RNA sequence: GGGCGUUUAGCUCAGCUGGUAGAGCGCUACCCUUACAAGGUAGAUGUCGGGGGUUCGAGCCCCUCAACGCCCACCA
């Protein structure tokens, strides 16, 4: 801690107040609002809307980091930038949360309320608890324009949903059909595949005898569910099965109900499994349903909504399927029709929420015909109108869209967009975007709307359009639809490529004739440090808020960015976040250092020709870093961008440039001092700008200390770009050699345990004239950085000092003469080790030189590299050997 | 069963169209040197999963085996 009276700054950066302060200033200053900039282009990212029931998890944190970094990057580059936030009503999961809560509080189910009453309860819940995640996004630093905040059930998205539905309905692209769904007899609703849990259950394999009409032969059918035989409408065998194929076309007779059904041949039937003979129940089995479609079989529903048998079950009517299974099998046994019964372990779907076995059941559902839309969606990616990063995800996208199933969009829920289809008491049916009171056909006033709601993804699929106002012309104008559509990039996880990306593509191409976004960046799934999924049951979840509290948002964001590239998992280890927290602290302390000297210089660099070689070097390195970062952000390589800036700040700026500046700043040369401070400040301000997209808070804070009074906040400063006039190749080259020599001296010191405080004499020998000059000019720096008392630099013709320890590089010999006693044996050992290592290296080069084919085939630059390397290493080995001989004598 | 992917230092991961392996963390030794001990300096560590092939040259391309992970389908 400094004791400076005017400015007292802690040696450790404490993020909490800084983060809250700057977010507020940005938001109040309307910095998140789109503004035209020098790029004269627009850039828009729409946040994948989290569920209202959600809390921020590590995946959301990665969403925010990757999206916000790009938004900030583009904003600084002068794009008109929109980061558009939203929330998803998430049909089933939200309704369930509220149902559960109501049950706990009032011991009532939703059926104890009217639909209106219950939906009102969900809205109330949403208003009270639904916005938590938005504050969490703010805490992550998301620079969203919150005036754009859209909820999937808002008026405009509702209009979009209705418009799309009605248009498609009128084009007969949306239709109603019988379909087999996962029916939860407890909830009395269809549930989605994702809500079905498959559990291994101990059941039985029943072998049942079926008679064949007009034949003495019988068929032995194997099933785990004999009670469904009342719904059988065929018996299937494999057409290649020699045992049975002659029976195809005959009629089988179902036991108990004695119905005649055809024997059909279907490839689906497995010759090995069971008896190779399958009863087909299209109303209550997913496969059988498909078989039924292929063969045009009738569908019989034998179940009531509560899962009991209906009148098709004859005397078994009213029994649950579980009870009926036993009773029916007993009855078959009595009749001598049960040939075998084996216990059998098999998976059975259970309702995730209710816990009861799911009954596959056929019911009327709404569908979208996607065959045409999916073709266009495939084409758009093949054409490159929309590009996947990383490219491999195309396959996942194609595999779904190239053989699409029609999309079942109806859900038997109350929370969601109600299907805009109306019926009158005369059985007329029509779709409309408005509330209908009268049948357009028969003028009946007895009209009701379809009670089902639409699949959540139906509204999500229209999200890129509806958030920008479509289809309301006034809203589109206000929200600048034409500026921000198509969006620039969609960033999301691979788990929803089918559900969401594909749907948005289809629905956008259908309604706008354009892709919804130009790029899709698929980011990794965040896992724990052992690569396991984060889950409640494992207790291995990383709560972003713990990380923010412990390390600060910037460190957390930097960690996520450094792990985000083209990989598909990020194994997040909190210790890594700690490492980046230290980096953030390093930046803080670099500021503390230069802040002591700010009075001496400006943030402008005056005449470039006056710069010294270290200054040209740091500008050159800065330039390279800016180049890498710009290129990396453009292709979503956050890992490369963060690695580049990390290395520049830590290794180049802090470890060398600041260290090299100390003797100047402590010296008396006012002109040099002022120039150096200017460069320090100039480069540091560029560092803040480079870092800002990833670590917005600390950079804005430090910028506020460094900015000129006429400069605006960092969030809207120019992003540093590559500038070829700032590249100084020879300065970079010489500096690297200087670093090598300093490191070498330090290494020598350490090898004989010279105390850090003690000074040594150093003699350097090189035949490169520019290096002789360079090293001499750096006399003071050698003193400072390697505790050198006196430095001699000369050519290799000169005599080497006698009693010394030495290191040899490819360009320079470094000698440290020692007054005291040297442990000769130890030094000889060290040299011999070095010689062995160098020879090993050399041999590789030599082998390639001697290889005629290599010299003939390798490209010029590679060959030159080898030739040069061979020469340098040969020289190094000679030096080492000569000196070893001297040493031994 | 179909598809995708992973296997590189103790750990987590980079490694661009093939040119001879890197980072962070951790570890070892020595240092509270006036920006920073959340620090400094120096250092150690790899048959790039196994085997085969193509090539002057393979972590990278091809074949094959193995382990692990994910997605889709299915389990009468």
mmCIF file of N, CA and C in Angstrom, chain A residues 556-650:
data_model
loop_
_atom_site.group_PDB
_atom_site.id
_atom_site.type_symbol
_atom_site.label_atom_id
_atom_site.label_comp_id
_atom_site.label_asym_id
_atom_site.label_seq_id
_atom_site.Cartn_x
_atom_site.Cartn_y
_atom_site.Cartn_z
ATOM 1 N N UNK A 556 -13.568 -14.155 -13.984
ATOM 2 C CA UNK A 556 -14.444 -15.242 -14.405
ATOM 3 C C UNK A 556 -14.651 -15.200 -15.916
ATOM 4 N N UNK A 557 -14.917 -14.010 -16.432
ATOM 5 C CA UNK A 557 -15.104 -13.874 -17.877
ATOM 6 C C UNK A 557 -13.831 -14.265 -18.629
ATOM 7 N N UNK A 558 -12.699 -13.827 -18.097
ATOM 8 C CA UNK A 558 -11.438 -14.142 -18.786
ATOM 9 C C UNK A 558 -11.216 -15.651 -18.818
ATOM 10 N N UNK A 559 -11.554 -16.328 -17.725
ATOM 11 C CA UNK A 559 -11.398 -17.784 -17.687
ATOM 12 C C UNK A 559 -12.268 -18.449 -18.736
ATOM 13 N N UNK A 560 -13.512 -18.006 -18.822
ATOM 14 C CA UNK A 560 -14.421 -18.605 -19.798
ATOM 15 C C UNK A 560 -13.945 -18.320 -21.215
ATOM 16 N N UNK A 561 -13.516 -17.086 -21.449
ATOM 17 C CA UNK A 561 -13.032 -16.730 -22.785
ATOM 18 C C UNK A 561 -11.808 -17.556 -23.137
ATOM 19 N N UNK A 562 -10.919 -17.734 -22.196
ATOM 20 C CA UNK A 562 -9.687 -18.464 -22.511
ATOM 21 C C UNK A 562 -9.975 -19.937 -22.795
ATOM 22 N N UNK A 563 -11.163 -20.390 -22.400
ATOM 23 C CA UNK A 563 -11.514 -21.772 -22.701
ATOM 24 C C UNK A 563 -12.425 -21.916 -23.907
ATOM 25 N N UNK A 564 -12.812 -20.802 -24.524
ATOM 26 C CA UNK A 564 -13.802 -20.863 -25.598
ATOM 27 C C UNK A 564 -13.153 -20.741 -26.966
ATOM 28 N N UNK A 565 -13.128 -21.842 -27.675
ATOM 29 C CA UNK A 565 -12.593 -21.838 -29.030
ATOM 30 C C UNK A 565 -13.474 -22.716 -29.881
ATOM 31 N N UNK A 566 -12.870 -23.716 -30.505
ATOM 32 C CA UNK A 566 -13.651 -24.634 -31.327
ATOM 33 C C UNK A 566 -13.818 -25.986 -30.623
ATOM 34 N N UNK A 567 -13.621 -25.972 -29.315
ATOM 35 C CA UNK A 567 -13.737 -27.209 -28.545
ATOM 36 C C UNK A 567 -15.190 -27.457 -28.165
ATOM 37 N N UNK A 568 -15.494 -28.656 -27.708
ATOM 38 C CA UNK A 568 -16.892 -28.905 -27.376
ATOM 39 C C UNK A 568 -17.149 -29.073 -25.885
ATOM 40 N N UNK A 569 -16.100 -29.113 -25.087
ATOM 41 C CA UNK A 569 -16.320 -29.029 -23.644
ATOM 42 C C UNK A 569 -15.305 -28.075 -23.032
ATOM 43 N N UNK A 570 -15.727 -27.431 -21.959
ATOM 44 C CA UNK A 570 -14.798 -26.661 -21.144
ATOM 45 C C UNK A 570 -14.861 -27.274 -19.760
ATOM 46 N N UNK A 571 -13.758 -27.832 -19.324
ATOM 47 C CA UNK A 571 -13.725 -28.369 -17.973
ATOM 48 C C UNK A 571 -13.245 -27.259 -17.054
ATOM 49 N N UNK A 572 -14.186 -26.685 -16.355
ATOM 50 C CA UNK A 572 -13.887 -25.470 -15.601
ATOM 51 C C UNK A 572 -13.368 -25.815 -14.215
ATOM 52 N N UNK A 573 -12.175 -25.348 -13.947
ATOM 53 C CA UNK A 573 -11.557 -25.574 -12.650
ATOM 54 C C UNK A 573 -11.416 -24.222 -11.946
ATOM 55 N N UNK A 574 -12.055 -24.055 -10.793
ATOM 56 C CA UNK A 574 -11.983 -22.761 -10.106
ATOM 57 C C UNK A 574 -10.545 -22.278 -9.892
ATOM 58 N N UNK A 575 -9.606 -23.206 -9.790
ATOM 59 C CA UNK A 575 -8.214 -22.769 -9.609
ATOM 60 C C UNK A 575 -7.709 -21.955 -10.793
ATOM 61 N N UNK A 576 -8.227 -22.300 -11.967
ATOM 62 C CA UNK A 576 -7.837 -21.522 -13.156
ATOM 63 C C UNK A 576 -8.359 -20.102 -13.053
ATOM 64 N N UNK A 577 -9.589 -19.986 -12.523
ATOM 65 C CA UNK A 577 -10.148 -18.651 -12.364
ATOM 66 C C UNK A 577 -9.261 -17.852 -11.411
ATOM 67 N N UNK A 578 -8.771 -18.543 -10.388
ATOM 68 C CA UNK A 578 -7.840 -17.897 -9.463
ATOM 69 C C UNK A 578 -6.606 -17.387 -10.191
ATOM 70 N N UNK A 579 -6.105 -18.165 -11.135
ATOM 71 C CA UNK A 579 -4.946 -17.754 -11.918
ATOM 72 C C UNK A 579 -5.214 -16.484 -12.708
ATOM 73 N N UNK A 580 -6.412 -16.409 -13.281
ATOM 74 C CA UNK A 580 -6.728 -15.214 -14.067
ATOM 75 C C UNK A 580 -7.060 -14.036 -13.161
ATOM 76 N N UNK A 581 -7.554 -14.326 -11.951
ATOM 77 C CA UNK A 581 -7.720 -13.247 -10.975
ATOM 78 C C UNK A 581 -6.352 -12.601 -10.722
ATOM 79 N N UNK A 582 -5.331 -13.436 -10.618
ATOM 80 C CA UNK A 582 -3.991 -12.895 -10.415
ATOM 81 C C UNK A 582 -3.553 -12.025 -11.589
ATOM 82 N N UNK A 583 -3.953 -12.435 -12.765
ATOM 83 C CA UNK A 583 -3.628 -11.643 -13.958
ATOM 84 C C UNK A 583 -4.308 -10.268 -13.896
ATOM 85 N N UNK A 584 -5.587 -10.272 -13.534
ATOM 86 C CA UNK A 584 -6.320 -9.017 -13.388
ATOM 87 C C UNK A 584 -5.595 -8.122 -12.378
ATOM 88 N N UNK A 585 -5.136 -8.749 -11.309
ATOM 89 C CA UNK A 585 -4.422 -7.994 -10.290
ATOM 90 C C UNK A 585 -3.107 -7.427 -10.819
ATOM 91 N N UNK A 586 -2.505 -8.167 -11.730
ATOM 92 C CA UNK A 586 -1.269 -7.711 -12.350
ATOM 93 C C UNK A 586 -1.527 -6.417 -13.143
ATOM 94 N N UNK A 587 -2.623 -6.421 -13.860
ATOM 95 C CA UNK A 587 -2.992 -5.235 -14.631
ATOM 96 C C UNK A 587 -3.185 -4.055 -13.675
ATOM 97 N N UNK A 588 -3.862 -4.343 -12.587
ATOM 98 C CA UNK A 588 -4.100 -3.319 -11.574
ATOM 99 C C UNK A 588 -2.778 -2.726 -11.085
ATOM 100 N N UNK A 589 -1.818 -3.587 -10.832
ATOM 101 C CA UNK A 589 -0.552 -3.109 -10.286
ATOM 102 C C UNK A 589 0.314 -2.435 -11.340
ATOM 103 N N UNK A 590 0.167 -2.844 -12.573
ATOM 104 C CA UNK A 590 0.872 -2.136 -13.644
ATOM 105 C C UNK A 590 0.392 -0.682 -13.660
ATOM 106 N N UNK A 591 -0.926 -0.543 -13.463
ATOM 107 C CA UNK A 591 -1.444 0.823 -13.386
ATOM 108 C C UNK A 591 -0.842 1.564 -12.194
ATOM 109 N N UNK A 592 -0.798 0.870 -11.051
ATOM 110 C CA UNK A 592 -0.243 1.522 -9.859
ATOM 111 C C UNK A 592 1.172 2.012 -10.150
ATOM 112 N N UNK A 593 1.929 1.237 -10.879
ATOM 113 C CA UNK A 593 3.292 1.652 -11.208
ATOM 114 C C UNK A 593 3.300 2.917 -12.066
ATOM 115 N N UNK A 594 2.578 2.860 -13.169
ATOM 116 C CA UNK A 594 2.689 4.029 -14.061
ATOM 117 C C UNK A 594 2.006 5.253 -13.462
ATOM 118 N N UNK A 595 1.039 5.028 -12.563
ATOM 119 C CA UNK A 595 0.332 6.181 -11.996
ATOM 120 C C UNK A 595 1.286 7.096 -11.218
ATOM 121 N N UNK A 596 2.374 6.515 -10.708
ATOM 122 C CA UNK A 596 3.336 7.340 -9.965
ATOM 123 C C UNK A 596 4.024 8.371 -10.851
ATOM 124 N N UNK A 597 4.039 8.085 -12.135
ATOM 125 C CA UNK A 597 4.843 8.929 -13.032
ATOM 126 C C UNK A 597 4.024 9.736 -14.016
ATOM 127 N N UNK A 598 2.696 9.610 -13.894
ATOM 128 C CA UNK A 598 1.832 10.199 -14.921
ATOM 129 C C UNK A 598 2.070 11.674 -15.161
ATOM 130 N N UNK A 599 2.404 12.395 -14.102
ATOM 131 C CA UNK A 599 2.583 13.835 -14.230
ATOM 132 C C UNK A 599 3.648 14.176 -15.258
ATOM 133 N N UNK A 600 4.561 13.231 -15.495
ATOM 134 C CA UNK A 600 5.706 13.517 -16.352
ATOM 135 C C UNK A 600 5.409 13.450 -17.845
ATOM 136 N N UNK A 601 4.381 12.727 -18.261
ATOM 137 C CA UNK A 601 4.196 12.566 -19.704
ATOM 138 C C UNK A 601 2.740 12.629 -20.124
ATOM 139 N N UNK A 602 2.517 12.597 -21.392
ATOM 140 C CA UNK A 602 1.155 12.630 -21.919
ATOM 141 C C UNK A 602 0.808 11.241 -22.455
ATOM 142 N N UNK A 603 -0.395 11.104 -22.992
ATOM 143 C CA UNK A 603 -0.754 9.809 -23.553
ATOM 144 C C UNK A 603 -0.525 9.789 -25.055
ATOM 145 N N UNK A 604 0.069 10.873 -25.563
ATOM 146 C CA UNK A 604 0.374 10.893 -26.988
ATOM 147 C C UNK A 604 1.846 10.600 -27.175
ATOM 148 N N UNK A 605 2.137 9.936 -28.284
ATOM 149 C CA UNK A 605 3.540 9.757 -28.617
ATOM 150 C C UNK A 605 3.868 10.816 -29.632
ATOM 151 N N UNK A 606 4.886 11.591 -29.312
ATOM 152 C CA UNK A 606 5.225 12.689 -30.220
ATOM 153 C C UNK A 606 5.852 12.178 -31.495
ATOM 154 N N UNK A 607 7.033 12.549 -31.746
ATOM 155 C CA UNK A 607 7.736 12.185 -32.967
ATOM 156 C C UNK A 607 8.188 10.738 -32.894
ATOM 157 N N UNK A 608 7.687 9.921 -33.815
ATOM 158 C CA UNK A 608 8.018 8.505 -33.781
ATOM 159 C C UNK A 608 9.512 8.261 -33.984
ATOM 160 N N UNK A 609 10.166 9.159 -34.703
ATOM 161 C CA UNK A 609 11.572 8.927 -35.003
ATOM 162 C C UNK A 609 12.449 9.113 -33.763
ATOM 163 N N UNK A 610 11.873 9.713 -32.717
ATOM 164 C CA UNK A 610 12.637 9.893 -31.496
ATOM 165 C C UNK A 610 12.599 8.704 -30.559
ATOM 166 N N UNK A 611 11.774 7.737 -30.895
ATOM 167 C CA UNK A 611 11.607 6.611 -29.978
ATOM 168 C C UNK A 611 12.881 5.791 -29.896
ATOM 169 N N UNK A 612 13.156 5.256 -28.707
ATOM 170 C CA UNK A 612 14.322 4.382 -28.614
ATOM 171 C C UNK A 612 13.933 2.956 -28.987
ATOM 172 N N UNK A 613 14.935 2.061 -29.000
ATOM 173 C CA UNK A 613 14.651 0.729 -29.536
ATOM 174 C C UNK A 613 13.685 -0.079 -28.676
ATOM 175 N N UNK A 614 13.701 0.126 -27.358
ATOM 176 C CA UNK A 614 12.747 -0.608 -26.518
ATOM 177 C C UNK A 614 11.326 -0.115 -26.758
ATOM 178 N N UNK A 615 11.211 1.150 -27.000
ATOM 179 C CA UNK A 615 9.886 1.719 -27.270
ATOM 180 C C UNK A 615 9.342 1.234 -28.605
ATOM 181 N N UNK A 616 10.225 1.184 -29.593
ATOM 182 C CA UNK A 616 9.775 0.644 -30.877
ATOM 183 C C UNK A 616 9.391 -0.829 -30.728
ATOM 184 N N UNK A 617 10.184 -1.518 -29.900
ATOM 185 C CA UNK A 617 9.897 -2.939 -29.683
ATOM 186 C C UNK A 617 8.505 -3.139 -29.066
ATOM 187 N N UNK A 618 8.189 -2.385 -28.002
ATOM 188 C CA UNK A 618 6.911 -2.619 -27.336
ATOM 189 C C UNK A 618 5.750 -2.237 -28.257
ATOM 190 N N UNK A 619 5.929 -1.194 -29.060
ATOM 191 C CA UNK A 619 4.867 -0.817 -30.007
ATOM 192 C C UNK A 619 4.678 -1.909 -31.057
ATOM 193 N N UNK A 620 5.789 -2.489 -31.452
ATOM 194 C CA UNK A 620 5.718 -3.549 -32.436
ATOM 195 C C UNK A 620 4.992 -4.766 -31.865
ATOM 196 N N UNK A 621 5.303 -5.080 -30.627
ATOM 197 C CA UNK A 621 4.638 -6.211 -29.978
ATOM 198 C C UNK A 621 3.145 -5.924 -29.766
ATOM 199 N N UNK A 622 2.863 -4.705 -29.389
ATOM 200 C CA UNK A 622 1.462 -4.290 -29.222
ATOM 201 C C UNK A 622 0.684 -4.484 -30.520
ATOM 202 N N UNK A 623 1.338 -4.070 -31.566
ATOM 203 C CA UNK A 623 0.746 -4.160 -32.898
ATOM 204 C C UNK A 623 0.423 -5.606 -33.270
ATOM 205 N N UNK A 624 1.369 -6.472 -33.014
ATOM 206 C CA UNK A 624 1.148 -7.898 -33.293
ATOM 207 C C UNK A 624 -0.033 -8.431 -32.485
ATOM 208 N N UNK A 625 -0.073 -8.014 -31.221
ATOM 209 C CA UNK A 625 -1.160 -8.472 -30.349
ATOM 210 C C UNK A 625 -2.513 -7.995 -30.861
ATOM 211 N N UNK A 626 -2.572 -6.747 -31.267
ATOM 212 C CA UNK A 626 -3.825 -6.200 -31.802
ATOM 213 C C UNK A 626 -4.267 -6.992 -33.035
ATOM 214 N N UNK A 627 -3.309 -7.351 -33.846
ATOM 215 C CA UNK A 627 -3.613 -8.106 -35.062
ATOM 216 C C UNK A 627 -4.238 -9.451 -34.706
ATOM 217 N N UNK A 628 -3.575 -10.161 -33.793
ATOM 218 C CA UNK A 628 -4.079 -11.485 -33.405
ATOM 219 C C UNK A 628 -5.480 -11.369 -32.804
ATOM 220 N N UNK A 629 -5.673 -10.363 -31.951
ATOM 221 C CA UNK A 629 -6.968 -10.260 -31.270
ATOM 222 C C UNK A 629 -8.088 -9.944 -32.249
ATOM 223 N N UNK A 630 -7.826 -9.037 -33.161
ATOM 224 C CA UNK A 630 -8.846 -8.723 -34.161
ATOM 225 C C UNK A 630 -9.215 -9.948 -34.977
ATOM 226 N N UNK A 631 -8.186 -10.638 -35.435
ATOM 227 C CA UNK A 631 -8.449 -11.813 -36.263
ATOM 228 C C UNK A 631 -9.176 -12.901 -35.475
ATOM 229 N N UNK A 632 -8.783 -13.078 -34.225
ATOM 230 C CA UNK A 632 -9.361 -14.153 -33.424
ATOM 231 C C UNK A 632 -10.834 -13.904 -33.105
ATOM 232 N N UNK A 633 -11.143 -12.672 -32.718
ATOM 233 C CA UNK A 633 -12.547 -12.366 -32.402
ATOM 234 C C UNK A 633 -13.443 -12.596 -33.620
ATOM 235 N N UNK A 634 -12.932 -12.259 -34.792
ATOM 236 C CA UNK A 634 -13.753 -12.389 -36.001
ATOM 237 C C UNK A 634 -14.174 -13.825 -36.252
ATOM 238 N N UNK A 635 -13.341 -14.777 -35.807
ATOM 239 C CA UNK A 635 -13.677 -16.184 -36.061
ATOM 240 C C UNK A 635 -13.964 -16.933 -34.756
ATOM 241 N N UNK A 636 -14.318 -16.171 -33.709
ATOM 242 C CA UNK A 636 -14.780 -16.772 -32.450
ATOM 243 C C UNK A 636 -13.715 -17.596 -31.752
ATOM 244 N N UNK A 637 -12.440 -17.194 -31.935
ATOM 245 C CA UNK A 637 -11.373 -17.871 -31.197
ATOM 246 C C UNK A 637 -11.027 -17.019 -29.975
ATOM 247 N N UNK A 638 -11.920 -17.049 -29.004
ATOM 248 C CA UNK A 638 -11.697 -16.301 -27.763
ATOM 249 C C UNK A 638 -10.454 -16.786 -27.043
ATOM 250 N N UNK A 639 -10.183 -18.092 -27.174
ATOM 251 C CA UNK A 639 -9.008 -18.643 -26.499
ATOM 252 C C UNK A 639 -7.726 -18.011 -27.038
ATOM 253 N N UNK A 640 -7.650 -17.852 -28.343
ATOM 254 C CA UNK A 640 -6.450 -17.252 -28.931
ATOM 255 C C UNK A 640 -6.325 -15.777 -28.570
ATOM 256 N N UNK A 641 -7.461 -15.087 -28.605
ATOM 257 C CA UNK A 641 -7.439 -13.663 -28.268
ATOM 258 C C UNK A 641 -6.961 -13.470 -26.837
ATOM 259 N N UNK A 642 -7.487 -14.265 -25.913
ATOM 260 C CA UNK A 642 -7.093 -14.047 -24.523
ATOM 261 C C UNK A 642 -5.658 -14.483 -24.269
ATOM 262 N N UNK A 643 -5.225 -15.535 -24.945
ATOM 263 C CA UNK A 643 -3.831 -15.956 -24.758
ATOM 264 C C UNK A 643 -2.872 -14.875 -25.264
ATOM 265 N N UNK A 644 -3.216 -14.248 -26.378
ATOM 266 C CA UNK A 644 -2.338 -13.227 -26.954
ATOM 267 C C UNK A 644 -2.220 -12.018 -26.036
ATOM 268 N N UNK A 645 -3.336 -11.568 -25.506
ATOM 269 C CA UNK A 645 -3.293 -10.360 -24.681
ATOM 270 C C UNK A 645 -2.663 -10.673 -23.333
ATOM 271 N N UNK A 646 -2.901 -11.883 -22.838
ATOM 272 C CA UNK A 646 -2.287 -12.296 -21.572
ATOM 273 C C UNK A 646 -0.764 -12.254 -21.684
ATOM 274 N N UNK A 647 -0.256 -12.865 -22.734
ATOM 275 C CA UNK A 647 1.193 -12.940 -22.906
ATOM 276 C C UNK A 647 1.786 -11.548 -23.120
ATOM 277 N N UNK A 648 1.090 -10.728 -23.879
ATOM 278 C CA UNK A 648 1.627 -9.386 -24.126
ATOM 279 C C UNK A 648 1.695 -8.580 -22.833
ATOM 280 N N UNK A 649 0.614 -8.579 -22.092
ATOM 281 C CA UNK A 649 0.566 -7.774 -20.873
ATOM 282 C C UNK A 649 1.571 -8.288 -19.847
ATOM 283 N N UNK A 650 1.527 -9.602 -19.635
ATOM 284 C CA UNK A 650 2.336 -10.164 -18.558
ATOM 285 C C UNK A 650 3.816 -10.172 -18.926
#
